[in-house]
N, C-alpha and C. Protein backbone atom coordinates (compact mmCIF):
# COMPACT_ATOMS: atom_id res chain seq x y z
N UNK A 1 30.27 75.38 18.63
CA UNK A 1 30.71 73.72 17.98
C UNK A 1 28.96 73.79 18.69
N UNK A 2 28.24 73.06 17.97
CA UNK A 2 26.62 72.59 18.56
C UNK A 2 26.91 71.45 19.15
N UNK A 3 25.73 71.02 19.96
CA UNK A 3 25.94 70.10 20.63
C UNK A 3 25.78 68.54 19.77
N UNK A 4 25.49 68.55 18.66
CA UNK A 4 25.30 67.58 17.91
C UNK A 4 26.58 67.42 17.19
N UNK A 5 27.41 68.19 17.01
CA UNK A 5 28.86 68.19 16.51
C UNK A 5 29.44 67.87 17.47
N UNK A 6 29.10 68.28 18.79
CA UNK A 6 30.19 68.15 20.08
C UNK A 6 29.98 66.13 20.36
N UNK A 7 28.69 66.10 20.04
CA UNK A 7 28.25 64.46 20.14
C UNK A 7 28.87 63.87 19.03
N UNK A 8 28.65 64.11 18.08
CA UNK A 8 29.80 63.19 16.84
C UNK A 8 31.09 63.57 17.18
N UNK A 9 31.86 64.49 17.77
CA UNK A 9 33.06 64.46 18.48
C UNK A 9 33.31 63.40 19.45
N UNK A 10 32.58 63.42 19.71
CA UNK A 10 32.83 62.64 21.64
C UNK A 10 32.63 61.22 20.68
N UNK A 11 31.59 60.91 19.74
CA UNK A 11 31.76 59.34 19.22
C UNK A 11 32.94 58.48 18.41
N UNK A 12 33.58 59.87 17.88
CA UNK A 12 34.83 59.68 17.22
C UNK A 12 35.54 59.02 17.94
N UNK A 13 35.80 59.94 19.58
CA UNK A 13 36.64 59.75 20.28
C UNK A 13 36.67 58.42 21.15
N UNK A 14 35.37 58.44 21.28
CA UNK A 14 35.40 57.32 22.18
C UNK A 14 35.46 55.88 21.44
N UNK A 15 35.05 55.98 19.73
CA UNK A 15 35.86 55.14 19.30
C UNK A 15 37.37 54.76 19.71
N UNK A 16 37.85 55.61 19.41
CA UNK A 16 39.33 55.36 19.53
C UNK A 16 39.55 54.74 20.49
N UNK A 17 38.98 55.37 22.14
CA UNK A 17 39.42 54.95 23.45
C UNK A 17 38.81 53.60 23.84
N UNK A 18 37.82 53.33 23.03
CA UNK A 18 36.94 51.95 23.47
C UNK A 18 37.88 50.87 22.45
N UNK A 19 38.16 51.64 21.44
CA UNK A 19 38.80 50.15 19.99
C UNK A 19 39.79 49.77 20.68
N UNK A 20 40.90 50.87 21.49
CA UNK A 20 42.40 50.50 21.98
C UNK A 20 42.10 49.93 23.20
N UNK A 21 40.91 50.19 23.94
CA UNK A 21 41.03 49.71 25.23
C UNK A 21 39.98 48.48 25.92
N UNK A 22 39.10 48.67 25.24
CA UNK A 22 37.80 47.84 25.38
C UNK A 22 36.85 48.84 26.08
N UNK A 23 35.64 48.51 26.37
CA UNK A 23 34.55 48.79 27.53
C UNK A 23 35.42 49.13 29.07
N UNK A 24 35.94 47.78 29.39
CA UNK A 24 35.99 48.00 30.75
C UNK A 24 37.40 48.96 30.90
N UNK A 25 38.16 49.23 30.49
CA UNK A 25 39.48 49.81 30.65
C UNK A 25 39.49 51.31 29.96
N UNK A 26 38.66 51.62 29.00
CA UNK A 26 38.22 52.99 28.51
C UNK A 26 38.01 54.02 29.25
N UNK A 27 38.12 54.83 29.80
CA UNK A 27 37.57 56.24 30.87
C UNK A 27 36.59 56.86 29.66
N UNK A 28 35.86 57.26 30.80
CA UNK A 28 35.27 58.65 30.17
C UNK A 28 35.99 59.64 29.99
N UNK A 29 36.72 59.86 31.20
CA UNK A 29 38.00 60.71 31.19
C UNK A 29 38.28 61.03 30.21
N UNK A 30 39.24 60.17 29.69
CA UNK A 30 39.94 60.35 28.73
C UNK A 30 39.62 60.34 27.22
N UNK A 31 38.19 59.55 27.34
CA UNK A 31 37.31 60.46 26.10
C UNK A 31 36.78 61.82 26.41
N UNK A 32 36.50 62.11 27.27
CA UNK A 32 36.28 64.02 27.29
C UNK A 32 37.68 65.20 27.07
N UNK A 33 38.85 64.13 27.89
CA UNK A 33 39.78 64.98 27.42
C UNK A 33 40.20 64.87 25.84
N UNK A 34 40.16 63.94 25.34
CA UNK A 34 40.27 63.55 23.80
C UNK A 34 39.37 64.39 22.87
N UNK A 35 38.42 64.82 23.57
CA UNK A 35 37.42 65.67 22.70
C UNK A 35 37.52 66.93 23.31
N UNK A 36 38.64 67.08 24.48
CA UNK A 36 38.40 68.80 24.72
C UNK A 36 37.20 69.38 25.40
N UNK A 37 36.19 68.80 26.47
CA UNK A 37 35.46 68.87 26.94
C UNK A 37 35.36 68.15 28.49
N UNK A 38 34.61 68.84 29.04
CA UNK A 38 34.55 68.63 30.67
C UNK A 38 33.79 66.76 30.45
N UNK A 39 34.04 66.08 31.88
CA UNK A 39 33.32 65.05 31.90
C UNK A 39 31.98 65.33 32.61
N UNK A 40 31.87 66.78 32.98
CA UNK A 40 30.53 66.58 33.21
C UNK A 40 29.78 67.02 32.14
N UNK A 41 29.84 67.84 31.01
CA UNK A 41 29.64 68.22 29.69
C UNK A 41 29.32 66.71 29.14
N UNK A 42 30.05 65.85 29.18
CA UNK A 42 30.40 64.44 28.65
C UNK A 42 28.69 63.96 28.80
N UNK A 43 28.70 63.83 30.43
CA UNK A 43 27.27 63.41 30.99
C UNK A 43 26.03 64.20 30.73
N UNK A 44 26.27 65.46 29.81
CA UNK A 44 24.94 66.19 29.62
C UNK A 44 24.85 65.58 28.00
N UNK A 45 25.57 64.92 27.28
CA UNK A 45 25.55 64.41 26.06
C UNK A 45 24.81 63.04 26.04
N UNK A 46 25.35 61.95 27.24
CA UNK A 46 25.46 61.10 26.99
C UNK A 46 25.28 60.71 28.56
N UNK A 47 24.08 60.03 29.13
CA UNK A 47 23.66 59.67 30.75
C UNK A 47 24.82 58.82 31.30
N UNK A 48 25.55 57.59 30.36
CA UNK A 48 26.56 56.98 30.83
C UNK A 48 27.51 56.46 30.11
N UNK A 49 28.51 55.67 30.67
CA UNK A 49 29.66 55.53 29.92
C UNK A 49 29.00 54.54 28.98
N UNK A 50 27.92 53.66 29.44
CA UNK A 50 27.68 52.23 28.70
C UNK A 50 27.07 52.91 27.43
N UNK A 51 26.11 54.10 27.68
CA UNK A 51 25.51 54.72 26.51
C UNK A 51 26.40 55.32 25.69
N UNK A 52 27.63 55.69 25.90
CA UNK A 52 28.74 56.34 24.85
C UNK A 52 29.19 55.03 23.81
N UNK A 53 28.83 54.24 24.87
CA UNK A 53 29.72 52.57 24.40
C UNK A 53 28.70 52.06 22.72
N UNK A 54 27.51 52.09 23.20
CA UNK A 54 25.86 51.51 22.34
C UNK A 54 26.32 52.96 21.22
N UNK A 55 26.61 54.02 21.40
CA UNK A 55 25.93 54.89 20.87
C UNK A 55 27.37 54.74 19.81
N UNK A 56 28.67 54.70 19.85
CA UNK A 56 29.76 53.96 19.69
C UNK A 56 29.23 53.19 18.52
N UNK A 57 28.98 52.21 18.37
CA UNK A 57 28.79 51.32 17.87
C UNK A 57 27.66 51.39 16.77
N UNK A 58 26.43 51.59 17.33
CA UNK A 58 25.49 52.69 16.39
C UNK A 58 26.45 53.66 15.32
N UNK A 59 27.38 54.77 15.52
CA UNK A 59 27.95 55.38 14.61
C UNK A 59 28.73 54.20 13.93
N UNK A 60 29.34 53.51 14.13
CA UNK A 60 30.24 52.63 12.93
C UNK A 60 29.48 51.74 12.41
N UNK A 61 28.38 51.21 12.83
CA UNK A 61 27.08 50.93 12.05
C UNK A 61 27.03 51.96 11.30
N UNK A 62 26.56 52.80 11.12
CA UNK A 62 25.88 54.29 10.33
C UNK A 62 26.93 54.65 9.42
N UNK A 63 27.95 54.99 9.83
CA UNK A 63 29.09 54.84 8.64
C UNK A 63 29.01 53.74 8.11
N UNK A 64 29.32 52.59 7.99
CA UNK A 64 29.31 51.28 7.33
C UNK A 64 28.07 51.14 6.06
N UNK A 65 27.32 51.71 6.84
CA UNK A 65 25.49 51.82 5.88
C UNK A 65 25.84 52.76 4.90
N UNK A 66 26.07 53.98 5.33
CA UNK A 66 26.37 54.85 4.16
C UNK A 66 27.21 54.88 3.03
N UNK A 67 28.61 53.99 3.93
CA UNK A 67 29.62 53.56 2.58
C UNK A 67 28.78 52.98 1.69
N UNK A 68 28.21 51.78 2.33
CA UNK A 68 27.73 50.47 1.14
C UNK A 68 26.81 51.29 0.18
N UNK A 69 25.68 52.20 0.97
CA UNK A 69 24.60 52.58 -0.15
C UNK A 69 25.51 54.01 -1.14
N UNK A 70 26.10 54.60 -0.75
CA UNK A 70 27.20 55.22 -1.51
C UNK A 70 27.74 54.28 -2.77
N UNK A 71 28.40 53.21 -2.60
CA UNK A 71 29.09 52.02 -3.05
C UNK A 71 27.95 51.97 -4.00
N UNK A 72 26.87 50.82 -3.82
CA UNK A 72 26.51 50.19 -4.50
C UNK A 72 25.27 50.94 -5.45
N UNK A 73 25.31 52.49 -5.69
CA UNK A 73 23.99 53.31 -6.04
C UNK A 73 24.35 52.94 -7.40
N UNK A 74 23.03 52.38 -7.98
CA UNK A 74 22.80 52.46 -9.27
C UNK A 74 23.30 50.95 -9.72
N UNK A 75 23.92 50.47 -8.75
CA UNK A 75 24.13 48.56 -8.78
C UNK A 75 23.59 47.87 -8.46
N UNK A 76 23.54 46.31 -9.14
CA UNK A 76 22.51 45.42 -8.59
C UNK A 76 23.51 44.46 -8.74
N UNK A 77 23.16 43.28 -8.14
CA UNK A 77 23.71 41.91 -8.12
C UNK A 77 25.28 41.98 -7.73
N UNK A 78 26.15 41.04 -8.13
CA UNK A 78 27.49 41.20 -8.31
C UNK A 78 28.18 42.12 -8.26
N UNK A 79 27.68 43.10 -9.19
CA UNK A 79 28.54 44.18 -9.47
C UNK A 79 28.15 45.17 -8.02
N UNK A 80 26.66 45.04 -7.46
CA UNK A 80 26.87 45.74 -5.99
C UNK A 80 27.62 45.19 -4.58
N UNK A 81 27.79 44.05 -4.89
CA UNK A 81 28.44 43.40 -3.86
C UNK A 81 29.84 43.79 -3.82
N UNK A 82 30.23 43.33 -5.11
CA UNK A 82 31.67 44.26 -5.42
C UNK A 82 31.92 45.45 -5.18
N UNK A 83 31.31 46.27 -5.40
CA UNK A 83 31.13 47.76 -5.15
C UNK A 83 31.29 47.76 -3.39
N UNK A 84 30.49 47.03 -2.86
CA UNK A 84 30.17 47.20 -1.88
C UNK A 84 31.54 46.46 -1.15
N UNK A 85 32.08 45.71 -0.94
CA UNK A 85 32.87 44.87 -0.99
C UNK A 85 34.83 45.29 -1.07
N UNK A 86 34.37 45.87 -1.91
CA UNK A 86 35.82 47.35 -2.70
C UNK A 86 35.80 48.73 -1.51
N UNK A 87 34.43 48.95 -1.23
CA UNK A 87 34.15 50.11 0.24
C UNK A 87 34.62 49.88 1.34
N UNK A 88 34.14 48.25 1.82
CA UNK A 88 34.90 48.15 2.93
C UNK A 88 36.04 47.30 3.36
N UNK A 89 36.94 47.23 2.09
CA UNK A 89 37.96 47.00 2.54
C UNK A 89 38.83 47.80 2.51
N UNK A 90 38.18 49.19 2.06
CA UNK A 90 39.34 51.00 1.93
C UNK A 90 39.27 51.07 3.69
N UNK A 91 37.67 50.46 3.96
CA UNK A 91 37.25 50.92 5.48
C UNK A 91 38.71 50.25 6.47
N UNK A 92 38.73 48.96 6.06
CA UNK A 92 39.83 48.39 7.33
C UNK A 92 40.92 49.10 7.44
N UNK A 93 41.55 49.81 6.67
CA UNK A 93 42.94 50.73 7.03
C UNK A 93 42.46 51.92 7.99
N UNK A 94 40.99 51.91 8.27
CA UNK A 94 40.58 52.63 9.41
C UNK A 94 40.49 51.92 11.07
N UNK A 95 41.81 52.08 11.46
CA UNK A 95 42.34 51.11 12.62
C UNK A 95 41.31 51.37 13.81
N UNK A 96 40.99 52.78 13.89
CA UNK A 96 39.74 52.91 15.14
C UNK A 96 38.36 51.91 14.98
N UNK A 97 38.14 52.51 13.92
CA UNK A 97 36.65 51.77 13.46
C UNK A 97 36.90 49.99 13.62
N UNK A 98 38.16 49.58 12.87
CA UNK A 98 38.01 48.10 13.02
C UNK A 98 38.64 47.77 14.59
N UNK A 99 39.20 48.55 15.67
CA UNK A 99 39.04 47.85 16.82
C UNK A 99 37.88 48.12 17.57
N UNK A 100 37.24 49.12 17.06
CA UNK A 100 36.03 49.12 18.08
C UNK A 100 35.01 47.78 17.32
N UNK A 101 34.94 47.55 15.93
CA UNK A 101 33.99 46.59 15.75
C UNK A 101 34.71 45.18 16.46
N UNK A 102 36.11 44.84 16.84
CA UNK A 102 36.58 43.88 17.56
C UNK A 102 36.04 43.89 18.69
N UNK A 103 36.28 45.35 19.22
CA UNK A 103 35.91 45.38 21.01
C UNK A 103 34.22 44.93 21.09
N UNK A 104 33.30 45.97 19.95
CA UNK A 104 31.59 45.15 19.89
C UNK A 104 31.88 43.24 20.43
N UNK A 105 32.30 42.84 19.15
CA UNK A 105 32.25 41.32 19.37
C UNK A 105 32.70 40.84 20.59
N UNK A 106 33.40 41.25 20.83
CA UNK A 106 34.39 40.78 22.84
C UNK A 106 33.23 40.99 23.77
N UNK A 107 32.41 42.38 23.67
CA UNK A 107 31.79 42.68 24.84
C UNK A 107 29.99 41.80 24.59
N UNK A 108 29.88 41.94 23.28
CA UNK A 108 28.67 41.13 23.43
C UNK A 108 28.61 39.56 23.38
N UNK A 109 29.85 39.02 23.47
CA UNK A 109 29.81 37.76 24.03
C UNK A 109 29.64 37.44 26.10
N UNK A 110 29.69 39.17 26.82
CA UNK A 110 29.16 38.63 28.25
C UNK A 110 28.24 40.33 28.62
N UNK A 111 27.65 40.95 27.43
CA UNK A 111 26.89 41.80 27.52
C UNK A 111 25.98 41.75 26.85
N UNK A 112 24.31 41.88 27.72
CA UNK A 112 23.22 41.90 26.93
C UNK A 112 22.87 42.71 25.97
N UNK A 113 23.22 43.91 26.32
CA UNK A 113 22.70 45.02 25.61
C UNK A 113 23.33 45.33 24.42
N UNK A 114 25.10 44.91 24.65
CA UNK A 114 25.72 44.86 23.36
C UNK A 114 25.21 44.18 22.44
N UNK A 115 24.92 42.58 23.02
CA UNK A 115 24.80 41.69 22.12
C UNK A 115 23.12 41.93 21.32
N UNK A 116 22.81 42.64 21.97
CA UNK A 116 20.97 42.96 21.70
C UNK A 116 21.49 44.01 20.51
N UNK A 117 21.98 45.19 20.64
CA UNK A 117 22.31 45.82 19.30
C UNK A 117 23.24 45.77 18.53
N UNK A 118 23.98 44.89 18.54
CA UNK A 118 24.94 44.25 17.81
C UNK A 118 24.15 43.21 17.05
N UNK A 119 23.42 42.31 17.62
CA UNK A 119 22.29 41.72 16.89
C UNK A 119 21.05 42.12 15.37
N UNK A 120 20.51 43.25 16.20
CA UNK A 120 19.75 44.08 15.49
C UNK A 120 20.51 45.07 14.38
N UNK A 121 21.91 45.59 14.39
CA UNK A 121 22.38 46.59 13.43
C UNK A 121 23.14 45.50 12.65
N UNK A 122 23.05 44.27 12.91
CA UNK A 122 24.18 42.95 11.92
C UNK A 122 22.51 43.09 10.90
N UNK A 123 21.14 42.67 11.83
CA UNK A 123 20.04 42.41 11.05
C UNK A 123 19.78 43.46 9.88
N UNK A 124 19.89 44.48 10.43
CA UNK A 124 19.79 45.68 9.51
C UNK A 124 21.10 45.87 8.48
N UNK A 125 22.21 45.60 8.47
CA UNK A 125 22.90 45.40 7.60
C UNK A 125 22.96 44.30 6.59
N UNK A 126 22.51 42.86 7.51
CA UNK A 126 21.99 41.94 6.14
C UNK A 126 20.91 42.24 5.40
N UNK A 127 19.63 43.06 5.94
CA UNK A 127 18.66 43.54 4.80
C UNK A 127 19.04 44.28 4.15
N UNK A 128 20.20 45.60 4.31
CA UNK A 128 20.37 46.65 3.50
C UNK A 128 21.34 45.46 2.42
N UNK A 129 22.26 44.93 2.60
CA UNK A 129 22.64 44.42 1.61
C UNK A 129 22.03 43.50 0.77
N UNK A 130 20.96 43.08 1.31
CA UNK A 130 19.67 42.15 0.55
C UNK A 130 19.29 43.07 -0.59
N UNK A 131 18.59 44.05 0.04
CA UNK A 131 18.12 45.67 -0.84
C UNK A 131 18.90 45.79 -1.35
N UNK A 132 20.11 46.42 -1.34
CA UNK A 132 21.06 46.67 -2.74
C UNK A 132 21.28 45.59 -3.33
N UNK A 133 21.84 44.64 -3.43
CA UNK A 133 22.12 43.71 -4.25
C UNK A 133 21.03 42.75 -4.97
N UNK A 134 19.87 42.29 -4.26
CA UNK A 134 19.47 41.36 -4.89
C UNK A 134 19.72 39.82 -4.75
N UNK A 135 21.10 39.92 -3.86
CA UNK A 135 21.65 38.06 -3.22
C UNK A 135 20.36 37.42 -2.79
N UNK A 136 20.87 36.45 -2.95
CA UNK A 136 20.20 35.36 -1.97
C UNK A 136 20.93 35.41 -0.79
N UNK A 137 20.27 34.03 0.57
CA UNK A 137 20.79 34.67 1.79
C UNK A 137 22.21 34.10 1.52
N UNK A 138 22.11 32.90 0.99
CA UNK A 138 23.66 32.30 1.11
C UNK A 138 24.68 33.07 0.16
N UNK A 139 24.47 33.61 -0.74
CA UNK A 139 25.48 34.65 -1.26
C UNK A 139 25.83 35.65 -0.05
N UNK A 140 24.81 35.92 0.49
CA UNK A 140 24.85 37.31 1.53
C UNK A 140 25.65 36.84 2.53
N UNK A 141 25.52 35.60 3.31
CA UNK A 141 25.90 35.16 4.36
C UNK A 141 27.56 35.12 3.70
N UNK A 142 28.39 34.71 2.52
CA UNK A 142 29.05 34.67 2.09
C UNK A 142 29.89 35.83 1.97
N UNK A 143 29.12 36.91 1.66
CA UNK A 143 29.99 38.15 1.47
C UNK A 143 29.90 38.72 3.05
N UNK A 144 29.27 38.44 3.67
CA UNK A 144 29.82 38.96 4.90
C UNK A 144 30.77 38.19 5.78
N UNK A 145 30.50 36.95 5.91
CA UNK A 145 31.98 36.02 5.89
C UNK A 145 33.33 36.49 5.44
N UNK A 146 33.05 36.97 4.26
CA UNK A 146 34.28 37.45 3.83
C UNK A 146 34.95 38.78 4.65
N UNK A 147 33.81 39.85 4.51
CA UNK A 147 33.92 40.50 5.69
C UNK A 147 34.74 40.40 6.61
N UNK A 148 34.31 39.49 7.94
CA UNK A 148 34.44 39.21 8.79
C UNK A 148 35.79 38.40 9.16
N UNK A 149 35.98 37.83 7.82
CA UNK A 149 37.51 37.35 7.71
C UNK A 149 38.61 38.10 7.73
N UNK A 150 38.02 39.27 6.34
CA UNK A 150 38.95 40.71 5.97
C UNK A 150 39.73 41.42 7.73
N UNK A 151 38.13 41.27 8.38
CA UNK A 151 38.67 42.19 10.30
C UNK A 151 39.88 41.56 10.51
N UNK A 152 39.69 39.89 10.25
CA UNK A 152 40.83 39.50 11.16
C UNK A 152 42.62 39.22 10.30
N UNK A 153 42.05 39.48 8.98
CA UNK A 153 43.43 39.27 8.56
C UNK A 153 43.97 41.15 8.67
N UNK A 154 43.13 42.11 8.54
CA UNK A 154 43.47 43.37 8.94
C UNK A 154 43.97 43.62 10.41
N UNK A 155 43.40 42.84 11.36
CA UNK A 155 43.90 43.08 12.55
C UNK A 155 45.73 42.01 13.03
N UNK A 156 45.45 41.63 12.17
CA UNK A 156 46.62 40.65 12.20
C UNK A 156 47.86 41.27 11.03
N UNK A 157 47.62 42.41 10.75
CA UNK A 157 48.32 43.29 9.49
C UNK A 157 48.74 42.24 8.07
N UNK A 158 47.63 40.95 8.04
CA UNK A 158 47.67 40.41 6.58
C UNK A 158 47.38 41.21 5.16
N UNK A 159 47.82 40.80 4.26
CA UNK A 159 47.48 41.49 3.39
C UNK A 159 46.31 40.99 2.32
N UNK A 160 45.88 41.72 1.58
CA UNK A 160 44.28 41.49 1.62
C UNK A 160 44.36 41.04 0.31
N UNK A 161 45.31 41.05 -0.36
CA UNK A 161 45.15 40.20 -2.07
C UNK A 161 45.30 38.82 -2.00
N UNK A 162 44.36 38.15 -2.68
CA UNK A 162 44.57 36.63 -2.20
C UNK A 162 45.52 36.13 -2.88
N UNK A 163 46.71 36.83 -3.81
CA UNK A 163 47.78 35.91 -4.47
C UNK A 163 48.44 36.08 -3.13
N UNK A 164 48.99 37.07 -2.49
CA UNK A 164 49.63 37.17 -1.67
C UNK A 164 48.98 36.31 -0.24
N UNK A 165 48.25 36.17 0.15
CA UNK A 165 47.62 35.72 1.33
C UNK A 165 48.20 34.40 1.51
N UNK A 166 48.18 33.50 0.38
CA UNK A 166 48.70 32.36 0.38
C UNK A 166 49.90 31.96 1.49
N UNK A 167 51.09 32.66 0.73
CA UNK A 167 52.75 32.99 1.31
C UNK A 167 52.04 33.68 2.57
N UNK A 168 51.58 34.34 3.02
CA UNK A 168 52.17 35.34 4.71
C UNK A 168 51.16 34.47 5.26
N UNK A 169 50.27 33.75 4.67
CA UNK A 169 49.81 32.80 5.87
C UNK A 169 50.73 31.65 6.33
N UNK A 170 51.30 30.66 5.07
CA UNK A 170 52.32 29.71 5.46
C UNK A 170 53.22 30.07 5.93
N UNK A 171 53.61 31.55 6.06
CA UNK A 171 55.11 31.88 6.72
C UNK A 171 54.77 32.21 8.28
N UNK A 172 53.48 32.01 8.51
CA UNK A 172 52.96 32.20 10.15
C UNK A 172 53.41 30.64 10.79
N UNK A 173 53.29 30.02 9.68
CA UNK A 173 53.48 28.23 10.58
C UNK A 173 54.84 27.96 10.10
N UNK A 174 55.08 26.86 11.52
CA UNK A 174 56.69 26.51 11.44
C UNK A 174 56.31 25.16 9.45
N UNK A 175 57.51 25.31 8.71
CA UNK A 175 57.22 24.22 7.95
C UNK A 175 57.99 23.42 8.45
N UNK A 176 57.31 22.43 7.97
CA UNK A 176 58.03 21.01 8.22
C UNK A 176 59.13 20.50 7.38
N UNK A 177 60.27 19.91 8.38
CA UNK A 177 61.62 19.41 7.97
C UNK A 177 61.77 18.28 7.47
N UNK A 178 62.14 18.11 6.03
CA UNK A 178 62.42 17.04 5.42
C UNK A 178 63.87 16.49 5.22
């Protein structure tokens, strides 16, 4: 396996470890073990645990951007947004990616490097969606807000089908007795 292939294997493993445990609790030892390499080799590929975490964030965004490019190919406007949304909905079944996204947002609350990277990558995603769809800022905000809401639904194992959602949400709260 080449160094580039090992690097990608490390990022896939790190996405799982960081996603499940968060930055603070995940260990480079567990990441190395998951990939089947030694910890010293891991640090030849990445200079620090933080570098692995940041690269894992980039890895997730890179995969999402490739998905959106493929989904929107040859489309514009609402058709492009629908195709990208459908593609994103499929990604929500990828638990390690979902968990990594949630851990990224959590880390961004207190870590300037993570926050800076997350802002830069979100800005890039925004620009990509604008370029692919031609949508205005309000529509892009709605699109991205829907995606964030879907992340929450997926993390709570709520259905993504609108007709089922209302019923499910009503079942989460105590109904008043009359």
